[in-house]
XYZ file of C-alpha atoms in Angstrom:
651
model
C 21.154 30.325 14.908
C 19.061 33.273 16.228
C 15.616 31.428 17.846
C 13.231 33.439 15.052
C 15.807 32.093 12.275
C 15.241 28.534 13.624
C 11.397 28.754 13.594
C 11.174 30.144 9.834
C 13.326 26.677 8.875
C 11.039 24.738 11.172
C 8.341 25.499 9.625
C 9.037 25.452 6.094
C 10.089 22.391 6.571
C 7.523 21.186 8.186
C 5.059 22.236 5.933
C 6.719 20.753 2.769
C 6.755 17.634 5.328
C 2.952 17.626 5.400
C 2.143 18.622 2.036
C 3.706 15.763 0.614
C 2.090 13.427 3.528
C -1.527 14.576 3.051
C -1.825 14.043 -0.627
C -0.136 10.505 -0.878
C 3.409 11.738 -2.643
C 7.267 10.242 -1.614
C 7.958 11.028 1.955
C 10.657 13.208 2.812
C 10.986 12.719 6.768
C 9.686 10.022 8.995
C 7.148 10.267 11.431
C 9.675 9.873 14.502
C 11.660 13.303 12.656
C 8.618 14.698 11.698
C 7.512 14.587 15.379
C 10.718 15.937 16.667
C 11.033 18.897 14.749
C 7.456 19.456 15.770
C 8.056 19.056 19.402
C 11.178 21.821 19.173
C 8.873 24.124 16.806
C 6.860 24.058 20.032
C 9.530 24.999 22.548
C 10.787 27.634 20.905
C 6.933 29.303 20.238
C 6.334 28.621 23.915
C 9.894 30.486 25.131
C 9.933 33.125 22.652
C 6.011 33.898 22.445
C 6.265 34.041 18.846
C 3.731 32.180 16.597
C 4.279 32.531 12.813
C 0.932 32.831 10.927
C 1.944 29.826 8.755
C 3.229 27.736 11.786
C 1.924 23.630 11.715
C 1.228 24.767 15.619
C -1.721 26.870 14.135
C -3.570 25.016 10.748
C -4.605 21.391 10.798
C -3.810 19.247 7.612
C -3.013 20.210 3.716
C -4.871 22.686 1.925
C -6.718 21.261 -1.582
C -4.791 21.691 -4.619
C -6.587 18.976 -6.728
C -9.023 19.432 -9.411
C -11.184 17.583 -6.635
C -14.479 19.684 -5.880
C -14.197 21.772 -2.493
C -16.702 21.861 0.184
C -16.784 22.880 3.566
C -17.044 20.765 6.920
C -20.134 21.237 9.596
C -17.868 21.458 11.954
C -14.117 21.825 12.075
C -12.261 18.876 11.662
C -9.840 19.163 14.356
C -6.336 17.474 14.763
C -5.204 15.608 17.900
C -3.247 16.859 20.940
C -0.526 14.293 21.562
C 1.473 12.515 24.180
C 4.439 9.576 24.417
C 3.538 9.076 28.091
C 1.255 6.905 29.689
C 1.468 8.651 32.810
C -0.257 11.998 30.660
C -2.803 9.610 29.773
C -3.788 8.353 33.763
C -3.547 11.970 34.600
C -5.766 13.125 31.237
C -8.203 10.485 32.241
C -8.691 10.587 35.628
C -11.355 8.654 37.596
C -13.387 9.025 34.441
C -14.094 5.867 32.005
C -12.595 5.950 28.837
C -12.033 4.675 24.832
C -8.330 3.691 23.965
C -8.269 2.987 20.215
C -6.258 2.280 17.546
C -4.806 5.468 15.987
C -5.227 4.407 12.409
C -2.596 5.527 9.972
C -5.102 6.300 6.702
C -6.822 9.362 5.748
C -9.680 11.030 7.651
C -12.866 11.007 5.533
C -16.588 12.105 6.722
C -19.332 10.218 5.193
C -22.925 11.644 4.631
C -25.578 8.895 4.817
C -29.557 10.607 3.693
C -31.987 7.618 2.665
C -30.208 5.047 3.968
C -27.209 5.652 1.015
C -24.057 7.369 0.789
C -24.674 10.905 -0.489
C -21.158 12.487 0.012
C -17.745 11.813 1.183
C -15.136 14.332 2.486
C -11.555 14.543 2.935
C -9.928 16.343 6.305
C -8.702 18.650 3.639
C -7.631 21.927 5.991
C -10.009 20.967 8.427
C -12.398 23.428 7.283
C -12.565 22.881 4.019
C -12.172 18.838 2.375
C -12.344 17.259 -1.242
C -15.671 15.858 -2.213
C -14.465 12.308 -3.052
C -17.800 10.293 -3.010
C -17.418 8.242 -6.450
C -14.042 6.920 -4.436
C -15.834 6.419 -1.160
C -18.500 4.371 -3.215
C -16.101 1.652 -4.579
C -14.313 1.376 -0.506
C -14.143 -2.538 -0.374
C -16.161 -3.013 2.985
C -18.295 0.138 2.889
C -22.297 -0.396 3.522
C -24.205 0.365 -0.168
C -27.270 0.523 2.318
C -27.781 1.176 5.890
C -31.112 0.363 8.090
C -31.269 3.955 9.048
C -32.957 6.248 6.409
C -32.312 9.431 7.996
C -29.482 11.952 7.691
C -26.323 10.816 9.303
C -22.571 11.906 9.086
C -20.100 9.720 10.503
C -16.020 10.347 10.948
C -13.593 7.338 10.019
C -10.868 6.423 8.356
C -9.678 5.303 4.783
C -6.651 2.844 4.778
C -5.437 -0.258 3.065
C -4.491 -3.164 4.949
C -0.613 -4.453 5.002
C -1.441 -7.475 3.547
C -2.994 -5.503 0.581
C -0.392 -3.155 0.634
C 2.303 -5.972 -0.031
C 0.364 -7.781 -2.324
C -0.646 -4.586 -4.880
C 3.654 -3.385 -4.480
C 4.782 -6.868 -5.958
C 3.832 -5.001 -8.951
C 5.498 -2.094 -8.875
C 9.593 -4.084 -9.318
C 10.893 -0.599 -9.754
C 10.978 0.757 -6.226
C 10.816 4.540 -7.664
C 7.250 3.222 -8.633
C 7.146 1.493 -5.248
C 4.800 3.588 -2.009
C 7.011 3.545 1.012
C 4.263 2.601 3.037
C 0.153 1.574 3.180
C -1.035 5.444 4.089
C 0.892 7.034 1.101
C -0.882 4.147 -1.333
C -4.117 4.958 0.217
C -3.947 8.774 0.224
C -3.332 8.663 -3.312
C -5.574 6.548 -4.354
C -8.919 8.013 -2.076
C -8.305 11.228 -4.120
C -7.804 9.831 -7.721
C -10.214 11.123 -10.264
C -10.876 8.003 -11.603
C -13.125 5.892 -8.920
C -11.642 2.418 -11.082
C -8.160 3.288 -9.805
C -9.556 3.639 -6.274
C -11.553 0.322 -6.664
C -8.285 -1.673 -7.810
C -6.554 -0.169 -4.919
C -8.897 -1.908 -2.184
C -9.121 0.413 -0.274
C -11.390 0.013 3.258
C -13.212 2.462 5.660
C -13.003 2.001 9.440
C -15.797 4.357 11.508
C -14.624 6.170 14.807
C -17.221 8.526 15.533
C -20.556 9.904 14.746
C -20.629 13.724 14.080
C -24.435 13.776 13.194
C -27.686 12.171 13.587
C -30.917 13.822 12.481
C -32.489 11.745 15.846
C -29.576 11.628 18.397
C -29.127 8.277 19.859
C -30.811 8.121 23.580
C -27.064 7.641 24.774
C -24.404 9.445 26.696
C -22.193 6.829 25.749
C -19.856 6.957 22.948
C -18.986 3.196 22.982
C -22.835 3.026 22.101
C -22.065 4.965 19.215
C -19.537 2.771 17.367
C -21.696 -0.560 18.559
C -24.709 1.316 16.780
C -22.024 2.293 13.900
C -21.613 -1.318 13.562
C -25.458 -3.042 13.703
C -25.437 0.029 10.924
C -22.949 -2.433 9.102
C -19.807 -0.412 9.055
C -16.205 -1.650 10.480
C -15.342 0.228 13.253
C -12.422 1.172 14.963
C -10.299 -1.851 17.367
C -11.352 -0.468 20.881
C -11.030 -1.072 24.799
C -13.094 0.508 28.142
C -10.318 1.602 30.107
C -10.271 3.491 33.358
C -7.062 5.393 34.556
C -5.986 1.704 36.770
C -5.979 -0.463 33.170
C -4.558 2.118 31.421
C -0.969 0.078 30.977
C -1.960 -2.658 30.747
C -4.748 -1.521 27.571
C -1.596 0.109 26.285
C 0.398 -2.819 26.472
C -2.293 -5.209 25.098
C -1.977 -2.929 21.572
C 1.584 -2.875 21.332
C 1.625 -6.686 21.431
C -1.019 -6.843 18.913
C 0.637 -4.204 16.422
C 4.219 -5.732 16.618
C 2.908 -9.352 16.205
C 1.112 -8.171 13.142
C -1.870 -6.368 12.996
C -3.212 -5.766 9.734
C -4.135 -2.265 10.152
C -1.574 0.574 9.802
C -1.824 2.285 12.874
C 0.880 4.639 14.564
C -0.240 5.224 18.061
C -3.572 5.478 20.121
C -6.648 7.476 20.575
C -7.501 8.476 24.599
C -11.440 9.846 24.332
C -13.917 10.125 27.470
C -16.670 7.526 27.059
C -19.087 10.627 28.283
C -20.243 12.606 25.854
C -21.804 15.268 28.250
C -18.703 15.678 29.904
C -16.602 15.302 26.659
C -18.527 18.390 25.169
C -18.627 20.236 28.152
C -14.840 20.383 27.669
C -15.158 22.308 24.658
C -11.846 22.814 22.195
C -8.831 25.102 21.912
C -7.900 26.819 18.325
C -6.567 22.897 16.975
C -7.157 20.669 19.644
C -10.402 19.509 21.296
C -10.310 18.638 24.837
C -11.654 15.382 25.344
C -9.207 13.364 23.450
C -5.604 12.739 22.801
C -2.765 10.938 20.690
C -0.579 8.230 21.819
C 2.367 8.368 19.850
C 4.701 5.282 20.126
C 7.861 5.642 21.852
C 9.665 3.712 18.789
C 12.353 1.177 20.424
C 15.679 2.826 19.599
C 18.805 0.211 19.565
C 22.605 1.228 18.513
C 24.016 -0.144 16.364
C 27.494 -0.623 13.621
C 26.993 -0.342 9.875
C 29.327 -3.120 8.473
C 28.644 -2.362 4.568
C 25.983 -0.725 2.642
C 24.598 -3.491 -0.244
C 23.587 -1.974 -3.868
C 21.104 -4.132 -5.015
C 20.519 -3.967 -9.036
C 17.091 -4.403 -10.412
C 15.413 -4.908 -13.827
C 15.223 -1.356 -14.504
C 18.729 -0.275 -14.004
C 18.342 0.887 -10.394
C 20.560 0.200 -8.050
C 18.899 0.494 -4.799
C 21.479 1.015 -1.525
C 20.427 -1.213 1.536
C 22.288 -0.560 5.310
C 23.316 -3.931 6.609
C 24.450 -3.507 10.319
C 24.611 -5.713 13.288
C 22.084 -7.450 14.671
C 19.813 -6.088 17.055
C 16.362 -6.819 19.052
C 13.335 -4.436 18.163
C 9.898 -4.720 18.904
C 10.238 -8.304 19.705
C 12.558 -9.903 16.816
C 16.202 -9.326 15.272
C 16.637 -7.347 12.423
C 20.106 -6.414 10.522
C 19.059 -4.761 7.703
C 17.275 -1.839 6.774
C 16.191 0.547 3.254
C 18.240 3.674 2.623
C 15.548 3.965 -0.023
C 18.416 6.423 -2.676
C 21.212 8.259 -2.788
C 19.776 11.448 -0.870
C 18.909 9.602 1.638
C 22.683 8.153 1.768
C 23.983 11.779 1.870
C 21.661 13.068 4.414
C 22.763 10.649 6.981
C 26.106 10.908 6.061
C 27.289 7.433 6.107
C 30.113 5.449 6.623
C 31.399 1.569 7.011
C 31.655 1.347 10.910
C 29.440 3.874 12.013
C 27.353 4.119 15.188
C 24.142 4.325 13.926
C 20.244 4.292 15.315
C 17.285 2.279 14.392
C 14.131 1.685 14.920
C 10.993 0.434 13.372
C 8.654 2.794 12.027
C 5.347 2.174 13.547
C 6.610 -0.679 15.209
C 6.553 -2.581 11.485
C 9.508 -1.180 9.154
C 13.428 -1.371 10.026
C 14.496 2.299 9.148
C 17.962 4.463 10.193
C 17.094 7.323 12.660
C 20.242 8.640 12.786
C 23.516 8.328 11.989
C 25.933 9.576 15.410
C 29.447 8.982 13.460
C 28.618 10.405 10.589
C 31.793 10.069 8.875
C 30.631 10.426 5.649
C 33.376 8.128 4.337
C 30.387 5.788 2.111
C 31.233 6.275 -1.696
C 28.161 6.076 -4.164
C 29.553 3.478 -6.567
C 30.795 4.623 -9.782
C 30.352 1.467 -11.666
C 27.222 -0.898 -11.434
C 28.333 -4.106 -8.593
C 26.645 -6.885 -11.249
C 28.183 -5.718 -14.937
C 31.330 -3.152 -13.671
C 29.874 -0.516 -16.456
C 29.649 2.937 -15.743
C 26.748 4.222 -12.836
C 24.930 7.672 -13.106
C 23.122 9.503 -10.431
C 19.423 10.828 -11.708
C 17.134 13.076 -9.780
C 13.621 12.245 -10.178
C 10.797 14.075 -7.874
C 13.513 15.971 -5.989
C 15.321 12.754 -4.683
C 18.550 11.396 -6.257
C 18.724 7.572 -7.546
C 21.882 5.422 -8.672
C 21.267 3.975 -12.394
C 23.397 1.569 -14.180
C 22.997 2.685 -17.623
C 24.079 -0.433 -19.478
C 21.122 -1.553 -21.717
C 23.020 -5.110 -21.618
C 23.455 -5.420 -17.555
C 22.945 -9.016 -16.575
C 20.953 -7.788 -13.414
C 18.727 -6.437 -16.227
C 18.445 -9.596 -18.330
C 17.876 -11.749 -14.894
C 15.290 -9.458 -13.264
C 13.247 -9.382 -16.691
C 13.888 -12.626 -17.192
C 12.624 -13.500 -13.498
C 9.577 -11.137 -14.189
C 8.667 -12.831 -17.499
C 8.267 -16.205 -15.771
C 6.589 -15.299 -12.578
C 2.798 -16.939 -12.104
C 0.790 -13.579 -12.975
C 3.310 -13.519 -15.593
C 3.961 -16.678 -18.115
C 3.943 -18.667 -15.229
C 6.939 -21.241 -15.746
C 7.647 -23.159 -12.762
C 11.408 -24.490 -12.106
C 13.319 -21.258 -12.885
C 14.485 -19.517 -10.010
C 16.329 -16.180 -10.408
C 19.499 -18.244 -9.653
C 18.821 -21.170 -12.411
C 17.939 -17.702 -14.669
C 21.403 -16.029 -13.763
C 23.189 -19.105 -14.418
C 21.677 -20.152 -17.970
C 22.115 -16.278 -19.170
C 25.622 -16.907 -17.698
C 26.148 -19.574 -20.239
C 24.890 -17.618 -23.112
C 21.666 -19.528 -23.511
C 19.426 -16.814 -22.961
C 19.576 -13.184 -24.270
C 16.347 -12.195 -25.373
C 12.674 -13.163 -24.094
C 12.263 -15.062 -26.676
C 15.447 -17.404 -25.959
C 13.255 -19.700 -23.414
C 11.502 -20.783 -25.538
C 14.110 -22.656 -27.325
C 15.987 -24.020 -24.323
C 15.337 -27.225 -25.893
C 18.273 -26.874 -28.419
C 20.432 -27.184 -25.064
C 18.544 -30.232 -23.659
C 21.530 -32.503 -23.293
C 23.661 -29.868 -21.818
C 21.187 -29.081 -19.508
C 21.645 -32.066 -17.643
C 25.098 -32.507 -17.226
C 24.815 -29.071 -15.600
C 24.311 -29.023 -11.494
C 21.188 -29.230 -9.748
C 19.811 -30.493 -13.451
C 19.073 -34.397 -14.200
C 16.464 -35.594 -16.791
C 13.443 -35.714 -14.636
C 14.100 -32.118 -14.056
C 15.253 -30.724 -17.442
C 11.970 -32.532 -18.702
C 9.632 -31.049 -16.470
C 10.872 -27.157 -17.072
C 11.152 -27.678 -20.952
C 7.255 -28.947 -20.514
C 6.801 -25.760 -18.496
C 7.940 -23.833 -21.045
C 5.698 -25.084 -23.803
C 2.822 -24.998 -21.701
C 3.145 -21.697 -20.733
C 2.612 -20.926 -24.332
C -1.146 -21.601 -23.712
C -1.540 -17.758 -22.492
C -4.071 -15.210 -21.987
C -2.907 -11.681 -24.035
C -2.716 -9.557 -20.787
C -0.531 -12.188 -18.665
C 2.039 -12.214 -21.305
C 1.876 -8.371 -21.794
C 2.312 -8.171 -18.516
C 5.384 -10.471 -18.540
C 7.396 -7.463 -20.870
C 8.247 -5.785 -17.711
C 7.086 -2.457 -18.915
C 7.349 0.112 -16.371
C 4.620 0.560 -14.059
C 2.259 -1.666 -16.313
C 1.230 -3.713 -13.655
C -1.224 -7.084 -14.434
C -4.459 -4.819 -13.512
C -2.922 -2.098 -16.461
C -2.317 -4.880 -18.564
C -6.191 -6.082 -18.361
C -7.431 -2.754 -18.880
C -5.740 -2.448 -22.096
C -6.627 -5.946 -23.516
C -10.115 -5.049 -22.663
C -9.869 -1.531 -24.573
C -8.182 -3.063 -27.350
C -8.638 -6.609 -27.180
C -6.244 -8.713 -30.220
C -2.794 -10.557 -30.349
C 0.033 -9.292 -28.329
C 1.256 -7.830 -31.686
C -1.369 -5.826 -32.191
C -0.928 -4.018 -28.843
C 2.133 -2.666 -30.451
C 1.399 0.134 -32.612
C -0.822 1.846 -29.729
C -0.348 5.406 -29.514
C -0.152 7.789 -26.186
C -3.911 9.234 -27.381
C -5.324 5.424 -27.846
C -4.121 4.350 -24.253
C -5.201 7.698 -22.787
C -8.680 6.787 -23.705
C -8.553 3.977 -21.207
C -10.197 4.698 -17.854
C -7.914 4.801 -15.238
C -4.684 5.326 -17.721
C -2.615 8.069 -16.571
C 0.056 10.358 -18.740
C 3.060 8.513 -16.699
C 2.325 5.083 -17.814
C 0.988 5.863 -21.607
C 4.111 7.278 -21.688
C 5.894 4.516 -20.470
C 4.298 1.849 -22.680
C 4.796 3.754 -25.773
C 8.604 4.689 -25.312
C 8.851 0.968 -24.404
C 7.681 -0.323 -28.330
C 9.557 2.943 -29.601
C 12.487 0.769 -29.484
C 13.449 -2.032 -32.417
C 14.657 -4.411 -30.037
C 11.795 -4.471 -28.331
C 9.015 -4.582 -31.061
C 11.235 -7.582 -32.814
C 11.223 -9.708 -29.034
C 6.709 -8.730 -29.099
C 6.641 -9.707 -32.842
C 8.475 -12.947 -32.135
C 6.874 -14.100 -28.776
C 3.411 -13.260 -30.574
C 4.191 -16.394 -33.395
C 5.114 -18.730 -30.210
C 2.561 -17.939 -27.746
C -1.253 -19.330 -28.381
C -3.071 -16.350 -27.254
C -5.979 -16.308 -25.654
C -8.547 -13.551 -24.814
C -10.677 -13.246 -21.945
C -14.595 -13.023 -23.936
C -16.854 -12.301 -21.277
C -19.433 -14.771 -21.872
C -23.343 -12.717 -21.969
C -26.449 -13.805 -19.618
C -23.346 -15.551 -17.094
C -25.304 -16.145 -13.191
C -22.230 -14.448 -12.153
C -22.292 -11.484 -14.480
C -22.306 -8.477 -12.258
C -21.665 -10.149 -9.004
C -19.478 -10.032 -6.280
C -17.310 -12.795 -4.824
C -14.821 -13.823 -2.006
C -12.683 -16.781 -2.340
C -11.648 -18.775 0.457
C -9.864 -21.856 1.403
C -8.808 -24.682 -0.710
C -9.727 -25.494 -4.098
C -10.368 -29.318 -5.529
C -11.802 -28.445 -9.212
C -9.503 -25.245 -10.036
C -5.713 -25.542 -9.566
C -5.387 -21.951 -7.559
C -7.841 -19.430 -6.495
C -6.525 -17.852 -9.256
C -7.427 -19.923 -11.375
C -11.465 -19.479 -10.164
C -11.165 -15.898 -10.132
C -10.162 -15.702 -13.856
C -12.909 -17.916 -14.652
C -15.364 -15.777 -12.724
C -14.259 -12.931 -14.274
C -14.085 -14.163 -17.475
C -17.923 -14.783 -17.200
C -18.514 -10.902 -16.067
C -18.461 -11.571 -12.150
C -16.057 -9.865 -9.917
C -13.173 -10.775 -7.053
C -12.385 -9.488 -3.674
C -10.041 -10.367 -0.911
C -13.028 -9.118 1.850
C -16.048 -10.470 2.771
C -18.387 -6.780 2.642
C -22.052 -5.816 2.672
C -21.294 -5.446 -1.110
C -20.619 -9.304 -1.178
C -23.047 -11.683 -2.854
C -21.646 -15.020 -3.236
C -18.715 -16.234 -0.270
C -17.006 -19.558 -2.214
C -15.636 -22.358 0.112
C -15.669 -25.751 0.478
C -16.198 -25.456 3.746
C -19.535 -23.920 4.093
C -20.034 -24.637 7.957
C -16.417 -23.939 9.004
C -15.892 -21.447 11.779
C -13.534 -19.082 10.072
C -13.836 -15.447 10.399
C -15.044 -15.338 6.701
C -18.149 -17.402 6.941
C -19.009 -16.028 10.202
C -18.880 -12.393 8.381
C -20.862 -13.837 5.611
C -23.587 -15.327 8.334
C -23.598 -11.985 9.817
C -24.304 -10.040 6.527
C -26.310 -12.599 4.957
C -23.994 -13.655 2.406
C -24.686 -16.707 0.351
C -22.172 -19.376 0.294
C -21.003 -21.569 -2.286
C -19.512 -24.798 -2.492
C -17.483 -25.405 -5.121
C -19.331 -27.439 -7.269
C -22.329 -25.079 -6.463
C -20.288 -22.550 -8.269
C -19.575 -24.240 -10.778
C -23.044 -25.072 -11.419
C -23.629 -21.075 -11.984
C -20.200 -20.940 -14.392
C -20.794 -21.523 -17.965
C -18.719 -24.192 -18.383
């Protein structure tokens, strides 16, 4: 292909690459091919002297195509020169001092402080141009409300959700169409919602890097002064070390322990800046790139491998997701055999085949994932009938990307995937019946419908002549089941397994329209789209979901079993209006989860993070050293006991 030829596909693809990336949809590339293409867009501009005007060489970021209100930056909002070398970052550093930091893996956002309060937030956008998303920024789980310094200041940082989040808020998306591939996709989307309840359910956080503006510049020429300022000003700032061009490895080194032995924070690389801000100035900036810092990129750990067989794993939903198992290999410090092909483009792409040689990796050091494929045999056939019921498979395309779908409404990986749903704890919460207990009792004819469990108890005596059953345990999951009948309306509707109606959905709904789960039937796609924080997708999905018979009769029937509670918020509650964290162990509630319904029930409010927004920290360990109650020290956070909490529930 003719050099010019090449470039034109480089950068349309590219492009599409990054469009997709900055506003939170589906990847279509990793980072490692992303970079790659990238790196040969710039060899071929460099030997053919050719720049195309639309080239990712030239603009920085997406450009705004929300209904998000524009505004423009004070300064450009440049993009980072990168490297893969350590040696490029001895040489870039010289005998200067220097800041190696995490390269967080969020979104860029610049925050405007006048008063002491947040008056505007900013996406990157174009780098000229960003979204004004300062509802969202409000509702940012560790961001200061108020800072000591009443004059105008605009700081650079970054929005991200944790892993541990990340995991946690994807358990509820079973249908991994629904599902974010990783934290930064969940967090783009969610900074730039419309809706600022969305963005608060999505707990999202805000870690500072650098101060663009003070009205008073700090009597410093230091920039590590600047983030220890940033955080007696109460905001989380970037993980950093002091490095000089003789520590540089071993700083290097020291991250890539802590990212692939499970740091919390996405991050997909490191940030090189001069600690001089004189001299980093002085440097000035090139048309993308200023001078004074650069981008480690990871050198992901590459290992060959064999694919032995590609596993198509059935779900609730009908999809039949394709997994790579291969042999074992060592990456980033522990063995891994397995990896997500994600759908059947995916499968095509790399052109599969049992026995190939293939590459992995882990994607910022975290997530197994196939680079390449070397064989490429293309020999893998896409299964033409589903691997749990043998009925017919179809291939949809949804969003540009093609899925396998058994279409059998009476698939057993169906009825055991809802049925394993149903019973889960945020659902009806019945201990003692594990997906494999579930497969076996549908096996047997017991269970069909939803509504079946609840009269196990017609097959009492059977049950315990089966294996793995005796008395003792029979009795203890029948009196499961008929306690789990004692249920609060949105826990149950969340139980149906209705697509994307997740248990925060479910409690928005109840709340709208609070009744029995029969009422919530008849809702139509304008009722539900009067919720805040109801989008078109899932309206849509709840109401084709009681357009069908079979499911209205299973609601209608469940709804004479159950005894359904609602969650009343009780009036003039001590916690109405407040903010907690929950930490430790629990003697008066059963689970956390258990206190956080109560507190919620009474108008108060849960989070996982201990912020300046914080009021009450509840442990039963008030004078424990943990990293919570020091935070809550720090801040000025009261602390609870447990029985002082209690004292402030209405109970």
């Amino acid at each position: 292909m003719h050099d010019l030829e090449r470039m034109k596909e480089l950068v349309s693809t590219l492009n599409q690459a990054a469009l997709v990336y900055y506003q939170g949809k589906d990847e279509i590339m990793s980072n490692y091919e992303y970079d790659r293409l990238y790196d040969e867009l710039l060899e071929l501009e460099k030997s053919t002297n050719v720049v195309l005007s639309n080239s990712p060489t030239v603009h920085v970021g997406y450009e705004t195509v929300s209904s998000l209100p524009k505004e423009a930056h004070i300064s450009p909002m440049l993009s980072l020169d990168k490297t893969k070398h350590v040696e490029e970052l001895r040489a870039k550093l010289g005998d200067h001092e220097g800041l190696l930091s995490l390269k967080l893996d969020g979104l860029s956002v610049i925050l405007t402080y006048d008063g002491g309060v947040l008056t505007k937030a900013l996406t990157r956008g174009n780098g000229q141009v960003g979204e004004v998303i300062t509802n969202n920024a409000r509702v940012f789980q560790n961001l200061p409300a108020r800072i000591p310094y009443k004059k105008n200041l605009v700081i650079r940082g970054e929005a991200l959700i944790t892993y541990s989040d990340f995991e946690e808020m994807n358990e509820e998306l079973k249908d991994v169409r629904e599902q974010y591939k990783n934290p930064r996709n969940l967090c783009a989307g969610s900074v730039r919602q419309l809706n600022n309840q969305v963005t608060a359910n999505r707990r999202v956080q805000f870690v500072a890097y650098n101060i663009i503006a003070r009205e008073e510049p700090l009597e410093t020429n230091r920039k590590e002064d600047g983030l220890l300022y940033l955080k007696e000003m109460g905001f989380e700032v970037v993980p950093y070390q002091k490095v000089t061009e003789s520590t540089m490895e071993e700083c290097v080194n020291h991250f890539a322990y802590e990212i692939s032995h499970g740091l919390n924070y996405p991050s997909d690389g490191l940030v090189l800046t001069y600690d001089d801000i004189a001299y980093s100035r002085s440097l000035g900036t090139t048309a993308k790139f200023p001078r004074d810092s650069i981008a480690f990129k990871w050198k992901d750990e590459m290992e060959k491998t064999r694919l032995l067989e590609v596993e198509w794993s059935a779900s609730r939903t009908g999809l039949i997701n394709p997994v790579a198992i291969f042999e074992p290999v060592e990456l980033e410090g522990t063995t891994v055999n397995r990896a997500s092909v994600h759908n059947v483009s995916i499968v095509k792409e790399l052109q599969l085949g049992i026995g190939d040689e293939i590459l992995v990796y882990k994607a910022n050091m975290i997530i197994p994932q196939i680079h390449e494929n070397i064989t490429k045999s293309n020999t893998l056939e896409i299964p033409e009938t589903c691997p749990v019921c043998g009925e017919k498979t179809v291939v949809a395309k949804e969003q540009e990307a093609e899925f396998l779908q058994c279409i059998n409404e009476e698939c057993p990986a169906k009825k055991v995937k809802g049925f394993v749903h149903f019973v889960e704890r945020d659902g009806m919460n019945i201990d003692g019946l594990s997906e494999a207990t579930l497969e076996k009792l549908i096996q047997l004819g017991w269970l069909v419908r939803l509504e079946d469990l609840y009269e196990l108890k017609n097959h009492a005596e059977e049950m315990k002549e089966l294996e793995g059953f005796g008395e003792k345990s029979v009795a203890n999951l029948l009196q499961a089941i008929e306690d789990s009948k004692d249920v609060y309306v949105e826990n149950a509707l969340y139980a149906l397994g209705i697509k994307g109606i997740g248990l925060s959905v479910s409690k928005m709904i109840v709340k709208a329209y609070p009744g029995k789960l029969a009422d919530l039937i008849g809702l139509s796609l304008e009722d539900l789209k009067k919720i805040d924080g109801m989008g078109e997708v899932l309206a849509q999905n709840y109401v084709e979901f009681f357009s069908k018979i079979s499911n209205q009769t299973t609601v209608l029937k469940l709804s004479e079993i159950f005894h359904q509670e609602l969650h009343e918020t009780i009036e003039n509650s001590k916690v109405s209006g407040k903010n907690f964290v929950i930490t430790g162990s629990l003697d008066h509630f059963s689970n956390r989860k258990e206190c956080q319904n109560r507190i919620e029930q009474q108008g108060g409010k849960v989070t996982s993070t201990v912020t300046s927004l914080t009021d009450y920290l509840v442990t039963n360990n008030p004078d424990s050293g943990s990293s919570k109650n020091q935070k809550a020290r720090k801040l000025g956070v009261s602390i609870l006991t447990e029985e002082e909490l209690l004292s402030y529930l209405n109970v």
